[in-house]
Amino acid sequence: MQAIILAGGKGEGLLPYTEKYQKETISILGNLIISYSIKGLKKAGINDFIIVTSEKGKSKIEEEIEKLNVSFEIIIQKREGINGAIKDGLERASGSNVVLAFGDIIAPEEFYISLVNTHLTTGADYVIPLVPVSEGVNTYGLARIERDKIEIVKSGSTLALAGAYVIRNEIFEDFLEYLNTRKEMLKYFVWSEKWIDIGYPEDLINAIEMLLDETKSIISDKAEISKTAIIGKGVIIDDYAVIDDYAVIKGPAYIGKEAFVGNFSLIRDYTSIERGVKVGAYCELTHTLAEPEAEIGSKSYLSYTVVGEKAKVGANVISSSFPAKVVRGRVNKLGALISPEIEIRHGEILKPGTKI
């Protein structure tokens, strides 16, 4: 069975970050977002993928998937919207059934194993996982269960469509209406474990917490860690990372390949420092995602903040995170969403919820 991965949307909830960068190519804990769904489906026994994406996402996605030892074809989305992307993918698919998955979902491998196993054990042509949600309910596709059948609705439910489905390889006009016409044949299961749909800045911060939660420390023997540095619990330090004198990695935290953390800096509480990031001396980062090759100047304090790829944050920059209005966050904290390649001047104080 093939899988169609949708990774060509506009990422409106993450604008202006997504004007030049595809959302699914954001890196968290050293992996592009799209790789989490592909790895999960591979674990479930699927090794043939059709990726529907945009021109701005193509090269990065191709580079990432080549590392995963699967067969894949990348096609550029031609038709508009989700329905158009699905149709573009189905035109290239073979076989009577396909897995249709959104490339912006982060969930454990067991989620995808449950999806495929339900299809195989029941023989159902249509399998729909549902996820209980509590924040930002109106931002999800929703379903209601009545008499053990599901109906796709726009309101009146807290069960979200989980973003990965088994469907027939057949023609339709509107995906959600199509599911409703097949409701007598749909099999569903409720997934109440970890699951995040990346749509807003707070989802990125929450994803770090989900992925690092209960993580055991993994320290690469290729990393260079000063004898005076302090490494706490739940810390992952990848190959060729450098931790300078008296730096503290309190954790849970991830320090990516070839990243640098300057002396006396404090990295704590669900922070992900991606490949090649440079953090200057005397910085403090908490609940922060720093994308590959970003630079953060000395004596900066970043909280609940996303720093885009190759962005440059000057020295003495502060991101205030409270109080902020969030769509799907559990707490009303959000520092700044700093787009890729943006430069923040020295000494700037960024108000809660700043998007640059």
XYZ file of C-alpha atoms in Angstrom:
356
model
C 0.000 0.000 0.000
C 1.201 3.491 -0.824
C 0.988 6.591 1.338
C 0.229 10.088 0.082
C 1.747 12.785 2.300
C 0.310 16.285 1.979
C 2.969 18.953 2.532
C 2.016 21.808 0.254
C -0.271 24.066 2.265
C 0.212 27.783 2.814
C 0.770 27.466 6.575
C -1.398 30.504 7.274
C -1.261 30.068 11.049
C 2.540 30.443 10.926
C 2.747 33.514 8.715
C 4.987 35.387 8.027
C 7.399 32.510 8.755
C 5.882 30.373 5.985
C 6.040 32.989 3.219
C 9.346 31.513 2.001
C 9.652 28.259 3.977
C 7.290 25.277 3.879
C 5.874 24.490 7.315
C 6.653 20.774 7.047
C 10.369 21.569 6.644
C 10.674 23.118 10.104
C 13.145 21.079 12.160
C 12.350 19.819 15.671
C 14.852 17.666 17.575
C 16.937 17.255 14.445
C 14.106 16.002 12.210
C 11.893 17.837 9.746
C 8.250 17.789 10.797
C 7.307 15.710 7.738
C 9.761 12.972 8.715
C 7.727 12.077 11.821
C 4.774 10.897 9.735
C 7.006 9.100 7.233
C 8.942 7.298 9.972
C 5.687 6.308 11.676
C 4.204 4.899 8.477
C 7.454 3.096 7.675
C 7.264 1.445 11.092
C 3.718 0.395 10.170
C 5.052 -1.379 7.080
C 4.643 1.253 4.367
C 7.687 1.985 2.247
C 6.264 3.698 -0.842
C 5.407 7.401 -0.596
C 3.968 10.131 -2.797
C 4.778 13.562 -1.390
C 2.647 16.490 -2.539
C 4.448 19.734 -1.776
C 5.330 23.207 -3.081
C 8.382 24.498 -4.892
C 9.605 26.103 -1.657
C 9.483 22.742 0.149
C 10.722 20.363 -2.547
C 14.500 20.403 -2.113
C 14.537 20.167 1.690
C 11.937 17.408 1.755
C 13.785 15.444 -0.910
C 17.046 15.731 1.012
C 15.356 14.557 4.225
C 13.510 11.575 2.745
C 16.626 10.291 0.996
C 17.978 9.553 4.489
C 14.969 7.389 5.428
C 15.514 4.441 3.052
C 12.051 4.478 1.463
C 10.758 4.669 -2.092
C 9.264 8.070 -2.843
C 8.060 10.443 -5.537
C 7.759 14.178 -4.965
C 5.151 16.061 -6.977
C 4.434 19.790 -6.967
C 0.857 20.652 -6.038
C -1.031 21.998 -9.062
C -4.626 22.240 -7.835
C -5.565 24.610 -5.020
C -6.432 23.696 -1.437
C -6.508 20.406 0.434
C -8.931 18.835 -2.029
C -6.631 19.783 -4.893
C -3.570 18.349 -3.143
C -5.355 15.053 -2.481
C -6.428 14.791 -6.132
C -2.880 15.526 -7.306
C -1.602 12.708 -5.106
C -4.291 10.184 -6.034
C -3.530 10.651 -9.737
C -0.090 9.124 -9.113
C -1.183 6.407 -6.665
C -1.701 2.742 -7.470
C -3.608 0.008 -5.663
C -7.162 -0.077 -4.361
C -6.383 1.593 -1.025
C -3.974 4.326 0.068
C -2.952 5.960 3.299
C -3.594 9.686 3.173
C -1.536 11.563 5.775
C -0.896 15.207 6.534
C 2.797 16.050 6.792
C 2.323 18.438 9.712
C 1.243 15.832 12.288
C 3.635 14.736 15.033
C 2.565 11.553 16.770
C 4.226 8.367 18.048
C 4.869 5.504 15.649
C 2.140 3.538 17.438
C -0.455 5.952 16.053
C 0.380 4.947 12.482
C 0.709 1.271 13.414
C -2.824 1.399 14.877
C -4.136 2.981 11.675
C -2.665 0.362 9.347
C -3.473 -2.548 11.689
C -7.121 -1.480 11.896
C -7.307 -1.575 8.110
C -5.610 -4.964 7.895
C -7.514 -6.686 10.704
C -10.989 -5.408 9.811
C -10.638 -5.279 6.045
C -12.249 -1.838 6.118
C -11.640 0.361 3.076
C -11.980 3.500 5.198
C -10.281 4.017 8.570
C -10.488 7.341 10.421
C -8.615 8.000 13.697
C -10.114 10.647 15.986
C -8.300 12.704 18.625
C -9.892 14.487 21.625
C -9.026 18.201 21.578
C -9.731 20.994 24.038
C -8.081 24.181 22.701
C -8.782 25.822 19.368
C -11.556 23.376 18.550
C -12.721 25.473 15.587
C -9.300 25.075 13.913
C -9.702 21.324 13.376
C -11.842 19.148 11.178
C -14.305 17.557 13.599
C -16.354 14.374 13.814
C -19.269 13.290 15.959
C -20.031 9.689 16.912
C -23.679 8.645 16.770
C -24.799 5.030 17.116
C -21.257 3.862 16.537
C -21.052 5.733 13.232
C -19.085 8.921 12.645
C -20.300 12.052 10.940
C -18.001 14.874 9.816
C -19.188 18.167 11.341
C -18.054 21.787 11.596
C -18.996 22.263 15.263
C -20.571 20.503 18.215
C -17.732 18.051 18.879
C -14.327 17.883 20.542
C -13.137 14.934 18.450
C -10.736 16.079 15.737
C -9.860 14.255 12.558
C -6.375 12.981 13.258
C -4.722 13.758 9.912
C -3.958 10.207 8.733
C -6.521 7.949 7.057
C -6.958 4.819 4.991
C -9.234 5.502 2.032
C -10.160 3.972 -1.302
C -8.207 5.143 -4.317
C -11.181 6.734 -6.046
C -12.394 10.059 -7.414
C -14.290 12.595 -5.279
C -14.897 16.350 -5.246
C -14.747 17.351 -1.568
C -12.851 15.180 0.896
C -14.981 15.827 3.992
C -18.227 15.374 2.088
C -16.764 12.212 0.593
C -16.097 10.816 4.063
C -19.692 11.545 5.065
C -20.993 9.635 2.058
C -18.971 6.624 3.229
C -19.906 6.806 6.916
C -21.704 3.460 6.851
C -18.428 1.809 5.857
C -16.039 3.831 8.018
C -14.098 2.233 10.815
C -12.723 4.579 13.441
C -10.661 4.509 16.590
C -10.054 7.192 19.195
C -6.380 8.046 19.755
C -6.016 9.607 23.199
C -2.214 9.457 23.416
C 0.304 12.097 22.328
C -0.552 13.919 19.101
C 0.039 17.426 17.746
C -1.101 19.143 14.565
C 1.442 21.864 13.731
C -0.584 24.890 12.711
C 0.409 27.756 15.026
C 3.603 28.913 16.799
C 2.465 27.454 20.118
C 2.146 24.034 18.456
C 5.878 24.076 17.730
C 6.672 24.822 21.371
C 4.235 22.150 22.558
C 5.760 19.620 20.151
C 9.180 20.060 21.761
C 7.639 19.321 25.141
C 5.822 16.267 23.803
C 8.935 14.849 22.152
C 11.266 15.536 25.070
C 8.874 14.454 27.791
C 10.372 11.535 29.731
C 13.425 11.563 27.428
C 16.542 9.909 28.757
C 19.835 11.728 28.346
C 21.789 10.862 25.208
C 25.207 12.468 24.908
C 27.172 11.867 21.714
C 30.785 10.862 22.244
C 31.539 13.138 19.275
C 30.283 16.218 21.140
C 32.774 18.600 22.774
C 31.624 19.421 26.298
C 33.656 21.562 28.658
C 34.583 19.954 31.966
C 33.029 22.948 33.712
C 29.689 22.676 31.881
C 26.699 21.220 33.735
C 24.405 18.778 31.931
C 21.060 17.955 33.558
C 18.541 15.168 33.028
C 16.649 14.546 29.816
C 19.279 16.218 27.642
C 20.157 15.094 24.121
C 23.444 16.405 22.726
C 24.098 15.452 19.107
C 27.324 14.909 17.144
C 29.929 17.670 17.059
C 27.955 20.029 19.289
C 30.128 22.297 21.451
C 29.171 23.238 25.012
C 31.483 25.985 26.253
C 32.846 26.700 29.749
C 30.308 26.944 32.589
C 27.298 26.563 30.304
C 24.288 24.822 31.874
C 22.019 22.538 29.858
C 19.328 21.980 32.441
C 16.876 20.131 30.239
C 14.784 18.631 29.039
C 16.563 20.002 25.986
C 18.032 19.084 22.619
C 21.361 20.410 21.309
C 21.726 19.591 17.623
C 24.626 18.639 15.421
C 27.403 21.228 15.195
C 25.523 23.617 17.487
C 27.454 25.909 19.829
C 26.387 27.060 23.302
C 28.541 29.854 24.689
C 30.023 30.129 28.159
C 27.730 30.770 31.123
C 24.606 30.295 28.984
C 21.553 28.486 30.378
C 19.448 26.232 28.135
C 16.423 24.890 29.953
C 12.807 23.675 29.968
C 11.942 22.133 26.613
C 14.282 23.989 24.299
C 15.444 22.620 20.943
C 18.663 24.009 19.473
C 18.889 22.700 15.922
C 21.848 21.981 13.640
C 24.553 24.614 13.475
C 22.865 27.114 15.801
C 25.189 29.499 17.633
C 24.147 30.690 21.098
C 26.381 33.418 22.516
C 27.647 33.797 26.062
C 25.396 34.538 29.035
C 22.156 33.715 27.182
C 19.067 32.099 28.684
C 16.637 30.113 26.530
C 13.473 28.402 27.733
C 10.650 26.793 25.728
C 12.403 27.931 22.569
C 13.008 26.464 19.116
C 16.098 27.729 17.279
C 16.176 26.534 13.677
C 19.323 25.462 11.774
C 22.137 27.998 11.496
C 20.341 30.658 13.522
C 22.522 32.951 15.637
C 21.569 34.287 19.071
C 23.716 37.086 20.444
C 25.250 37.214 23.913
C 23.148 38.102 26.958
C 19.835 37.466 25.174
C 16.777 36.004 26.914
C 14.274 34.081 24.788
C 11.104 32.517 26.146
C 8.388 30.602 24.216
C 10.052 31.774 21.016
C 10.740 30.363 17.550
C 13.897 31.593 15.812
C 13.838 30.853 12.091
C 16.558 29.271 10.004
C 19.578 31.541 9.476
C 17.930 34.320 11.494
C 20.247 36.558 13.498
C 19.190 37.725 16.934
C 21.403 40.498 18.270
C 22.948 40.775 21.712
C 20.797 41.713 24.721
C 17.522 40.831 22.981
C 14.566 39.951 25.213
C 11.383 38.191 24.095
C 8.550 38.778 26.553
C 6.073 35.897 26.534
C 3.325 36.806 29.009
C 0.495 37.539 28.638
C -0.094 36.495 25.034
C -3.134 35.432 23.067
C -2.716 31.919 21.689
C -5.058 29.800 19.596
C -4.187 26.290 20.751
C -1.858 26.742 23.689
C -2.398 25.357 27.153
C -0.911 28.515 28.663
C -1.228 32.099 27.478
C 2.478 32.468 26.778
C 4.076 33.193 23.428
C 7.252 35.150 22.900
C 8.145 35.798 19.282
C 7.872 34.067 15.922
C 11.026 35.187 14.105
C 11.010 34.281 10.418
C 13.990 32.732 8.625
C 16.854 35.051 7.673
C 15.426 37.951 9.703
C 17.817 40.128 11.741
C 16.843 41.457 15.177
C 18.820 44.492 16.313
C 20.853 44.507 19.519
C 18.904 45.399 22.629
C 15.427 44.876 21.154
C 12.587 43.991 23.547
C 9.983 41.922 21.690
C 6.436 42.129 22.994
C 4.415 38.940 23.680
C 3.146 37.369 20.479
C 5.443 39.334 18.161
C 5.567 37.937 14.610
C 8.360 39.179 12.367
